[in-house]
C-alpha atoms as a PDB file:
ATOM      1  CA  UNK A   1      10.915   4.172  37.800  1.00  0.00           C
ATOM      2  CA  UNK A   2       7.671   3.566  35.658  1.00  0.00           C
ATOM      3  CA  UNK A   3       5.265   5.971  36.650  1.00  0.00           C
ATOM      4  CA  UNK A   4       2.389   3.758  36.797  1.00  0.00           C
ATOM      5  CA  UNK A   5       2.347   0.666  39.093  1.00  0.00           C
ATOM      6  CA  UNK A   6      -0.609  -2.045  39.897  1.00  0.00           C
ATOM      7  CA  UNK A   7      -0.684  -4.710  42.681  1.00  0.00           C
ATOM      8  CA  UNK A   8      -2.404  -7.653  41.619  1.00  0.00           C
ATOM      9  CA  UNK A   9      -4.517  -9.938  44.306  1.00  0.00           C
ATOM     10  CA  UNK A  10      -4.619 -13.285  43.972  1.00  0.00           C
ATOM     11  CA  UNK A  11      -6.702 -14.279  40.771  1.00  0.00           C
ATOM     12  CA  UNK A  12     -10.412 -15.858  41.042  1.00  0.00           C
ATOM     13  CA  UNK A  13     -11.098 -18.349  38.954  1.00  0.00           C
ATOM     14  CA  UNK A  14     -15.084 -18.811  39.795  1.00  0.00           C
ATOM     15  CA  UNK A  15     -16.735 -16.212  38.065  1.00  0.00           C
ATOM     16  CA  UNK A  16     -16.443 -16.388  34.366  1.00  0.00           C
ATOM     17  CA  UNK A  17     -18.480 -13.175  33.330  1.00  0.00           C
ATOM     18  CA  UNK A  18     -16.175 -10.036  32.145  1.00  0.00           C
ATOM     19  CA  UNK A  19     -18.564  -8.108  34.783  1.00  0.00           C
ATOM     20  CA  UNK A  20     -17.805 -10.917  37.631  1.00  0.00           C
ATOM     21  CA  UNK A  21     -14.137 -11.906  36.904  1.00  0.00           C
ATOM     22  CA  UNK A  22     -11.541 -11.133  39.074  1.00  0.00           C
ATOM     23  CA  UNK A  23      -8.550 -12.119  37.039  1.00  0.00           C
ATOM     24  CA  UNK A  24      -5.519 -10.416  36.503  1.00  0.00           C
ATOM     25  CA  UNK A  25      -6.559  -9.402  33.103  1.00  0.00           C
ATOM     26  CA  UNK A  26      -9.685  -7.397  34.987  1.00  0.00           C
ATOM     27  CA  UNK A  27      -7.614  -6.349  37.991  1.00  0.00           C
ATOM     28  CA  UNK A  28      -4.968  -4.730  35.090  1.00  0.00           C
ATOM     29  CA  UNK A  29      -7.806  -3.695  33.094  1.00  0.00           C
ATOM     30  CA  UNK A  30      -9.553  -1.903  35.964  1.00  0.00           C
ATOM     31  CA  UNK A  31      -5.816  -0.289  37.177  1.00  0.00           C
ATOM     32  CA  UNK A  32      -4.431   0.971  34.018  1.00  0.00           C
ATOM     33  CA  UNK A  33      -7.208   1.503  30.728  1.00  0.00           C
ATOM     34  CA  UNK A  34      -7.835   4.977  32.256  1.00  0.00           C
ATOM     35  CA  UNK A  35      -4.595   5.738  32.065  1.00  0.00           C
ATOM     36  CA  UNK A  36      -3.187   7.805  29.115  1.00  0.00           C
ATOM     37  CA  UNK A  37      -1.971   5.898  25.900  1.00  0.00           C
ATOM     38  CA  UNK A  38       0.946   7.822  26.092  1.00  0.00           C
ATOM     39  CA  UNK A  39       1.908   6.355  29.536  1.00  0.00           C
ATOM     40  CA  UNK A  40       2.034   3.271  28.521  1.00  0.00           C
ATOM     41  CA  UNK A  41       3.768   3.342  25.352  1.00  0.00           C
ATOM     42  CA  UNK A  42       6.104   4.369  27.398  1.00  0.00           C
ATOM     43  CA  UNK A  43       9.323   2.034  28.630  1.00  0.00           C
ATOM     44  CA  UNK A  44      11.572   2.138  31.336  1.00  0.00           C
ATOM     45  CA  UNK A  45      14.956   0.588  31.780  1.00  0.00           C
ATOM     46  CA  UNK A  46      14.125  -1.371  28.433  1.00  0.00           C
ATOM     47  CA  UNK A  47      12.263  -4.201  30.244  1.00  0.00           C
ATOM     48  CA  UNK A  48       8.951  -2.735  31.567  1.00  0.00           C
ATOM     49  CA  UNK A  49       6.135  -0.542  30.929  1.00  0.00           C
ATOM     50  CA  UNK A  50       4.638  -0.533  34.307  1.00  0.00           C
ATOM     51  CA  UNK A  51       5.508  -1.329  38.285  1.00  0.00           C
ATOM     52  CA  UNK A  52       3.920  -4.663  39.031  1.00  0.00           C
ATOM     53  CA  UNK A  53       3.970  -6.003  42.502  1.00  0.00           C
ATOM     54  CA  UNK A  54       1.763  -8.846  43.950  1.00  0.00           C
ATOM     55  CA  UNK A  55      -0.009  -8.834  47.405  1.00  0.00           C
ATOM     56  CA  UNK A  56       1.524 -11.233  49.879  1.00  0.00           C
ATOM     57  CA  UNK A  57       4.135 -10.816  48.278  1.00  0.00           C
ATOM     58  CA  UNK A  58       7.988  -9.383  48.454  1.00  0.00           C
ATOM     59  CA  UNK A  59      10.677  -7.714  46.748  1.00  0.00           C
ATOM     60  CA  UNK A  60      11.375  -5.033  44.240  1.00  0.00           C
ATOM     61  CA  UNK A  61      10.179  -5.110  40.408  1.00  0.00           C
ATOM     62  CA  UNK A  62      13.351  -5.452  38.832  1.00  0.00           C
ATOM     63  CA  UNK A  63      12.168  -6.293  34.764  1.00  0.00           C
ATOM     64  CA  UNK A  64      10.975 -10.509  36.332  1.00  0.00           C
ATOM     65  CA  UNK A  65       7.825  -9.128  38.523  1.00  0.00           C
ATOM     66  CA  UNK A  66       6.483  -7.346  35.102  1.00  0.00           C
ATOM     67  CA  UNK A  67       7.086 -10.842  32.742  1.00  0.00           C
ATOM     68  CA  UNK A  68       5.106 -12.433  35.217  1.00  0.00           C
ATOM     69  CA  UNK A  69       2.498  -9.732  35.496  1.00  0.00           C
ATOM     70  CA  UNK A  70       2.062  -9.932  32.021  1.00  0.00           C
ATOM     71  CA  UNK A  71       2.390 -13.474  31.864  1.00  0.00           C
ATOM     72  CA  UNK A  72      -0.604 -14.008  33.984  1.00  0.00           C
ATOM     73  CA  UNK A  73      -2.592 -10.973  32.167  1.00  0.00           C
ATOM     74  CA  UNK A  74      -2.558 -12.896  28.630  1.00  0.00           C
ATOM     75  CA  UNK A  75      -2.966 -16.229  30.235  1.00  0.00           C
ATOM     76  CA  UNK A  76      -6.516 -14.977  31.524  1.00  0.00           C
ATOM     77  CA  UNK A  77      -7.451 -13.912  28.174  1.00  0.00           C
ATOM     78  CA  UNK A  78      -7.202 -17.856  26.575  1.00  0.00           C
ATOM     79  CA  UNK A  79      -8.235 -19.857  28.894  1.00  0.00           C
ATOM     80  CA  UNK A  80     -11.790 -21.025  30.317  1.00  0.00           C
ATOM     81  CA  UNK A  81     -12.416 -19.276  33.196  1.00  0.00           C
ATOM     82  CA  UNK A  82     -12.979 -15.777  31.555  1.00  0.00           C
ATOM     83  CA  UNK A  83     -15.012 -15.699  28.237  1.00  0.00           C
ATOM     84  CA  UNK A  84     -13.735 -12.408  26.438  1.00  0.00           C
ATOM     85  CA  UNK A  85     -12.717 -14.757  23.992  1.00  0.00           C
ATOM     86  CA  UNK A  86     -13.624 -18.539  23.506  1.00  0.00           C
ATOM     87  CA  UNK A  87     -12.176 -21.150  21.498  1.00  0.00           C
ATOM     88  CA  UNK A  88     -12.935 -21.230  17.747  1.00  0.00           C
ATOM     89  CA  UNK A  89     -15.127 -23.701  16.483  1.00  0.00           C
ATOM     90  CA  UNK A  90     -12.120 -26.215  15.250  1.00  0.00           C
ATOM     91  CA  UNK A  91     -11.847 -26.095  19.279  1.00  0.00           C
ATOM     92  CA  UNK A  92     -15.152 -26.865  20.052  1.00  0.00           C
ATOM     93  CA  UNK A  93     -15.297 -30.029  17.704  1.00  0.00           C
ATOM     94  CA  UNK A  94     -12.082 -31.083  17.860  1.00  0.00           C
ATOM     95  CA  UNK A  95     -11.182 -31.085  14.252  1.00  0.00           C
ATOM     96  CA  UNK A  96      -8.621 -29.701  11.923  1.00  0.00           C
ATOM     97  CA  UNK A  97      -6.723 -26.747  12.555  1.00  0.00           C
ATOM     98  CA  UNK A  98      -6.026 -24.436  15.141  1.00  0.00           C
ATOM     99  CA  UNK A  99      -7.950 -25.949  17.804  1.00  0.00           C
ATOM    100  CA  UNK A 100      -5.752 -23.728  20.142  1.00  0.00           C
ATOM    101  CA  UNK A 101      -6.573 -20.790  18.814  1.00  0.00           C
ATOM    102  CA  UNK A 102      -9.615 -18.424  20.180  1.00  0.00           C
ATOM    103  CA  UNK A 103     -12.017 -15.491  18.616  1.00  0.00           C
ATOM    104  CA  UNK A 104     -13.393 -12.343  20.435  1.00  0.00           C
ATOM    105  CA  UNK A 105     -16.605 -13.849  22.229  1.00  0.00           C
ATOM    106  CA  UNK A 106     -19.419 -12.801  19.798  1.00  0.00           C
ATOM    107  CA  UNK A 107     -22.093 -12.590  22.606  1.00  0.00           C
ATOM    108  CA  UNK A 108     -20.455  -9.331  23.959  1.00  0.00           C
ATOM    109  CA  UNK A 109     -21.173  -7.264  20.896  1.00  0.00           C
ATOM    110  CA  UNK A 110     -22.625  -4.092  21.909  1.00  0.00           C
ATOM    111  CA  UNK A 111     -21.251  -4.405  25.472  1.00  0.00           C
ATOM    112  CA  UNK A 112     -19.357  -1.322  26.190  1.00  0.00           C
ATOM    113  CA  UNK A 113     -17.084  -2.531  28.856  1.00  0.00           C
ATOM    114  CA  UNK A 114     -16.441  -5.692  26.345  1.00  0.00           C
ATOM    115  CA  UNK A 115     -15.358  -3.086  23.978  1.00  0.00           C
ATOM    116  CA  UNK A 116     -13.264  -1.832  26.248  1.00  0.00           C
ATOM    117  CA  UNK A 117     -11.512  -4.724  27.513  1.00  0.00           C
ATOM    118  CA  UNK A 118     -10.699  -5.390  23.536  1.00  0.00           C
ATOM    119  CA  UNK A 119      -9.041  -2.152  23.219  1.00  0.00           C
ATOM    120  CA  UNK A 120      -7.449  -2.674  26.365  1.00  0.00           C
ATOM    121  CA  UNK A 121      -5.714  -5.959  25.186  1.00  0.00           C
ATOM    122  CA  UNK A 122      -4.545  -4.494  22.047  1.00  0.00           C
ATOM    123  CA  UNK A 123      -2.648  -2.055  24.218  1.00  0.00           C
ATOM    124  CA  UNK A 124      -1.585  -4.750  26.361  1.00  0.00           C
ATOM    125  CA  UNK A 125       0.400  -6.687  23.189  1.00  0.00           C
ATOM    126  CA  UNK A 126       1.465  -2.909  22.295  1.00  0.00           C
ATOM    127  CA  UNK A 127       3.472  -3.068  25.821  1.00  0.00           C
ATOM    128  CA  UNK A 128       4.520  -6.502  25.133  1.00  0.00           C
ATOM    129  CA  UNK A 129       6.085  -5.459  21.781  1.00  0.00           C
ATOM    130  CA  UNK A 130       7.657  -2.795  22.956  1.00  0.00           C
ATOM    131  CA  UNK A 131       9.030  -4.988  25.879  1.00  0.00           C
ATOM    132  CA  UNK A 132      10.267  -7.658  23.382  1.00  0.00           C
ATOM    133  CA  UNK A 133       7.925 -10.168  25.886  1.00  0.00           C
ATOM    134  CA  UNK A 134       6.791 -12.172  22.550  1.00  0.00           C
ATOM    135  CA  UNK A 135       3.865 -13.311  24.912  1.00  0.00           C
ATOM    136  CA  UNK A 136       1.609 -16.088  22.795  1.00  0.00           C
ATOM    137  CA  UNK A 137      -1.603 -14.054  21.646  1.00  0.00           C
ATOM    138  CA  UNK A 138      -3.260 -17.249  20.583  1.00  0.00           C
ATOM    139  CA  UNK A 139      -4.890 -15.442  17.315  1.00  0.00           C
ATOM    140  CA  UNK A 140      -5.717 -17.091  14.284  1.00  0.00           C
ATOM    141  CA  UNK A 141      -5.277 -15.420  11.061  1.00  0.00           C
ATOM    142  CA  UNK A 142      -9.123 -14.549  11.080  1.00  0.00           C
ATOM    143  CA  UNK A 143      -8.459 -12.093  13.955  1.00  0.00           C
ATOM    144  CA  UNK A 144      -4.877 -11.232  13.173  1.00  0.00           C
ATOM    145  CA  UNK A 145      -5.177  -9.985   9.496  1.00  0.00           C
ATOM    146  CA  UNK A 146      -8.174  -7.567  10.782  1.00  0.00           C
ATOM    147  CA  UNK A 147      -5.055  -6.087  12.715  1.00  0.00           C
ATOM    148  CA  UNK A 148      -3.008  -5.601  10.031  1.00  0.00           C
ATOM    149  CA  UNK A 149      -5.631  -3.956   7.398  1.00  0.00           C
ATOM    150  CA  UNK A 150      -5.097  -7.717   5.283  1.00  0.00           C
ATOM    151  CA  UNK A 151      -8.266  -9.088   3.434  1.00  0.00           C
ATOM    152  CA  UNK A 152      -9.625 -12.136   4.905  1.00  0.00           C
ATOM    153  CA  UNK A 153     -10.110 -15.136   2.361  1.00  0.00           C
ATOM    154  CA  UNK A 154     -11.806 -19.039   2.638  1.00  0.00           C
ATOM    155  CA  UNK A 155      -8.798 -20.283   4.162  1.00  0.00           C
ATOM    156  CA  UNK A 156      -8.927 -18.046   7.071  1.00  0.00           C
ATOM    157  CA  UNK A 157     -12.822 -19.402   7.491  1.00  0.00           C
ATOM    158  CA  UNK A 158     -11.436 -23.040   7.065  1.00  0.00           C
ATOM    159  CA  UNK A 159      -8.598 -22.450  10.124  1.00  0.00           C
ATOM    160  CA  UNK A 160     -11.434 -21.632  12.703  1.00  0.00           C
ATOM    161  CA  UNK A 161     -14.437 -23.155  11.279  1.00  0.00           C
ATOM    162  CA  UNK A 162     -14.161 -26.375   9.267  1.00  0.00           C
ATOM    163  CA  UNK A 163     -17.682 -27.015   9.462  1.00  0.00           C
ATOM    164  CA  UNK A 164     -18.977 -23.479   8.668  1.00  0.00           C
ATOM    165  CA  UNK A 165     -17.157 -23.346   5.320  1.00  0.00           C
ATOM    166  CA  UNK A 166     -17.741 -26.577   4.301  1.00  0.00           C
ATOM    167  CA  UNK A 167     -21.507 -25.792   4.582  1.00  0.00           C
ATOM    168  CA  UNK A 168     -20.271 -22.812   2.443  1.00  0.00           C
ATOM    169  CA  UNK A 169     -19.240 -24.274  -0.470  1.00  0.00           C
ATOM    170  CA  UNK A 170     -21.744 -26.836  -0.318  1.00  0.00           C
ATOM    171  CA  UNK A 171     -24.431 -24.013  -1.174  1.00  0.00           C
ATOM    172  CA  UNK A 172     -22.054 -21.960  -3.195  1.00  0.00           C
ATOM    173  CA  UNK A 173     -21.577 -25.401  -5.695  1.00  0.00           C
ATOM    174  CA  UNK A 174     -25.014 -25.964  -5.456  1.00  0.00           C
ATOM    175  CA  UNK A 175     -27.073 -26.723  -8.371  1.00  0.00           C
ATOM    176  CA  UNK A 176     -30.874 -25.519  -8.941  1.00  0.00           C
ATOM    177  CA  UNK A 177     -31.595 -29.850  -9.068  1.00  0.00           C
ATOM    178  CA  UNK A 178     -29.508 -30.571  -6.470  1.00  0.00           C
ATOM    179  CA  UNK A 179     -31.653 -28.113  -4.197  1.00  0.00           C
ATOM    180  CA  UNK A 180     -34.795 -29.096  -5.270  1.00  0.00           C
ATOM    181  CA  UNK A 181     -33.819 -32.580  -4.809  1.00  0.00           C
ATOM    182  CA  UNK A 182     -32.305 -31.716  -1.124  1.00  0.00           C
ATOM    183  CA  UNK A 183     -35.063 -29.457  -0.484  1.00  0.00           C
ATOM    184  CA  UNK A 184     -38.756 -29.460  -2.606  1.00  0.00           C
ATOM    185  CA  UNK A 185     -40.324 -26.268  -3.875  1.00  0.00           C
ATOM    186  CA  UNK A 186     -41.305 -25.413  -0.449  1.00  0.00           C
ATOM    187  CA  UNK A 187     -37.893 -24.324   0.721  1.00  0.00           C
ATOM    188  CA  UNK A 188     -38.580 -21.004   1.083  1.00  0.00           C
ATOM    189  CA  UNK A 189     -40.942 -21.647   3.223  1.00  0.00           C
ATOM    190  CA  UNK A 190     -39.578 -24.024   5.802  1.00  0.00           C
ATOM    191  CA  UNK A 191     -35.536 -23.520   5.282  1.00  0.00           C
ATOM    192  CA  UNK A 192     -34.769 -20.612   8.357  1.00  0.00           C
ATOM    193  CA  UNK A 193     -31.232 -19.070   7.485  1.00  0.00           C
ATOM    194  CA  UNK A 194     -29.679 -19.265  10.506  1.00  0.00           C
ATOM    195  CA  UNK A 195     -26.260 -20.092  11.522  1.00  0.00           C
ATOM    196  CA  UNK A 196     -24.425 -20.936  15.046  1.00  0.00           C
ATOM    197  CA  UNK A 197     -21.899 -18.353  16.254  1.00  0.00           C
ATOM    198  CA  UNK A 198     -18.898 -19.234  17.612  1.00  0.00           C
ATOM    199  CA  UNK A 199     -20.525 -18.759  21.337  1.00  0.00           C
ATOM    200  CA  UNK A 200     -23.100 -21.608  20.656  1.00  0.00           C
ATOM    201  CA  UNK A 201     -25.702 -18.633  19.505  1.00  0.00           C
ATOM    202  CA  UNK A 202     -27.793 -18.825  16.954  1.00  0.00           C
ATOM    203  CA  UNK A 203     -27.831 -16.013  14.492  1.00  0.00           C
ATOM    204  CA  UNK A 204     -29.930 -15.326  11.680  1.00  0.00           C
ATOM    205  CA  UNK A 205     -28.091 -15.154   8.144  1.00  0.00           C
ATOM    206  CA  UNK A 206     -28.695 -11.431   6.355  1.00  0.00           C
ATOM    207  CA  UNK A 207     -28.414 -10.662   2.846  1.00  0.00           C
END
């Protein structure tokens, strides 16, 4: 048998907050990260990494118990009710591609146990590879392509943020009349080089 096993309690879906939630995601999270790596690369009987069982709830783990374990652990991470990651901007506005698709929530960066959560998920597709689960990980390419050492290029920008790139290579094309024009020689003065993340913060542009 697996040598690690988790009960999960019924999820709560009214606290949104990573520090809050009690999803499955944070009930697996808090269960198994401390774990060693090693146990769970580990597989058992071909079908399951760890023992999953379910409070209130019967019968033996026997390969379905884990799918639905795991099931319910990526459904918590793309979904609304738990912001580790939100919904690209092509989500937020409705437009173009990959309005399914969802980014690492930028207003956890520095957040240790945010960090850890990340890590956490990346071994939680490792288990679902080696499980041959093909759970949907609903990356876009912009996240993805970070995983596999690939450089990122426009298109990537354009399949999570429409609007962001257009406003891109409106200023790239931009000629010296065409911004005085837009703008008057007191630009520099009044423009403020900011731009809105994709958690509806505003961050300031650096060179």
């Amino acid at each position: 048998a697996p040598s690690v096993a988790t009960r999960f309690a019924r999820r709560s879906l009214d606290n949104v907050g990573i520090a809050s939630s009690n999803c499955i995601f944070v009930q697996a999270f808090k269960d198994l990260n401390k774990k060693p790596a090693s146990v769970l690369r580990s597989v058992w009987d071909g079908d399951r990494v760890f023992q999953v069982s379910f409070r209130g709830e019967s019968g033996s783990d026997a390969g379905g118990v884990f799918r639905e374990g795991m099931q319910r652990i990526v459904e918590d991470l793309f979904c609304d009710y738990f912001d580790l990651f939100i919904g690209c901007p092509n989500n937020l506005h409705d437009i173009n591609l990959n309005r399914e698709k969802f980014l690492p929530n930028s207003k956890h960066i520095g957040d240790a146990t945010a960090m850890q959560m990340y890590n956490f998920v990346g071994k939680i597709m490792g288990s679902s590879l080696r499980t041959n689960l093909a759970l949907p990980f609903h990356f876009p390419s912009y996240v993805w392509k970070g995983f596999c050492g690939l450089k990122l290029d426009r298109e990537d920008i354009v399949e999570v943020d429409s609007l962001f790139e257009k406003w891109l290579r409106d200023i790239s094309e931009c000629t010296e009349e065409m911004w005085e024009w837009s703008y008057g020689e007191e630009a520099e003065q009044v423009l403020k080089w900011t731009c809105t993340g994709a958690a509806g913060n505003e961050l300031t542009v650096r060179d």
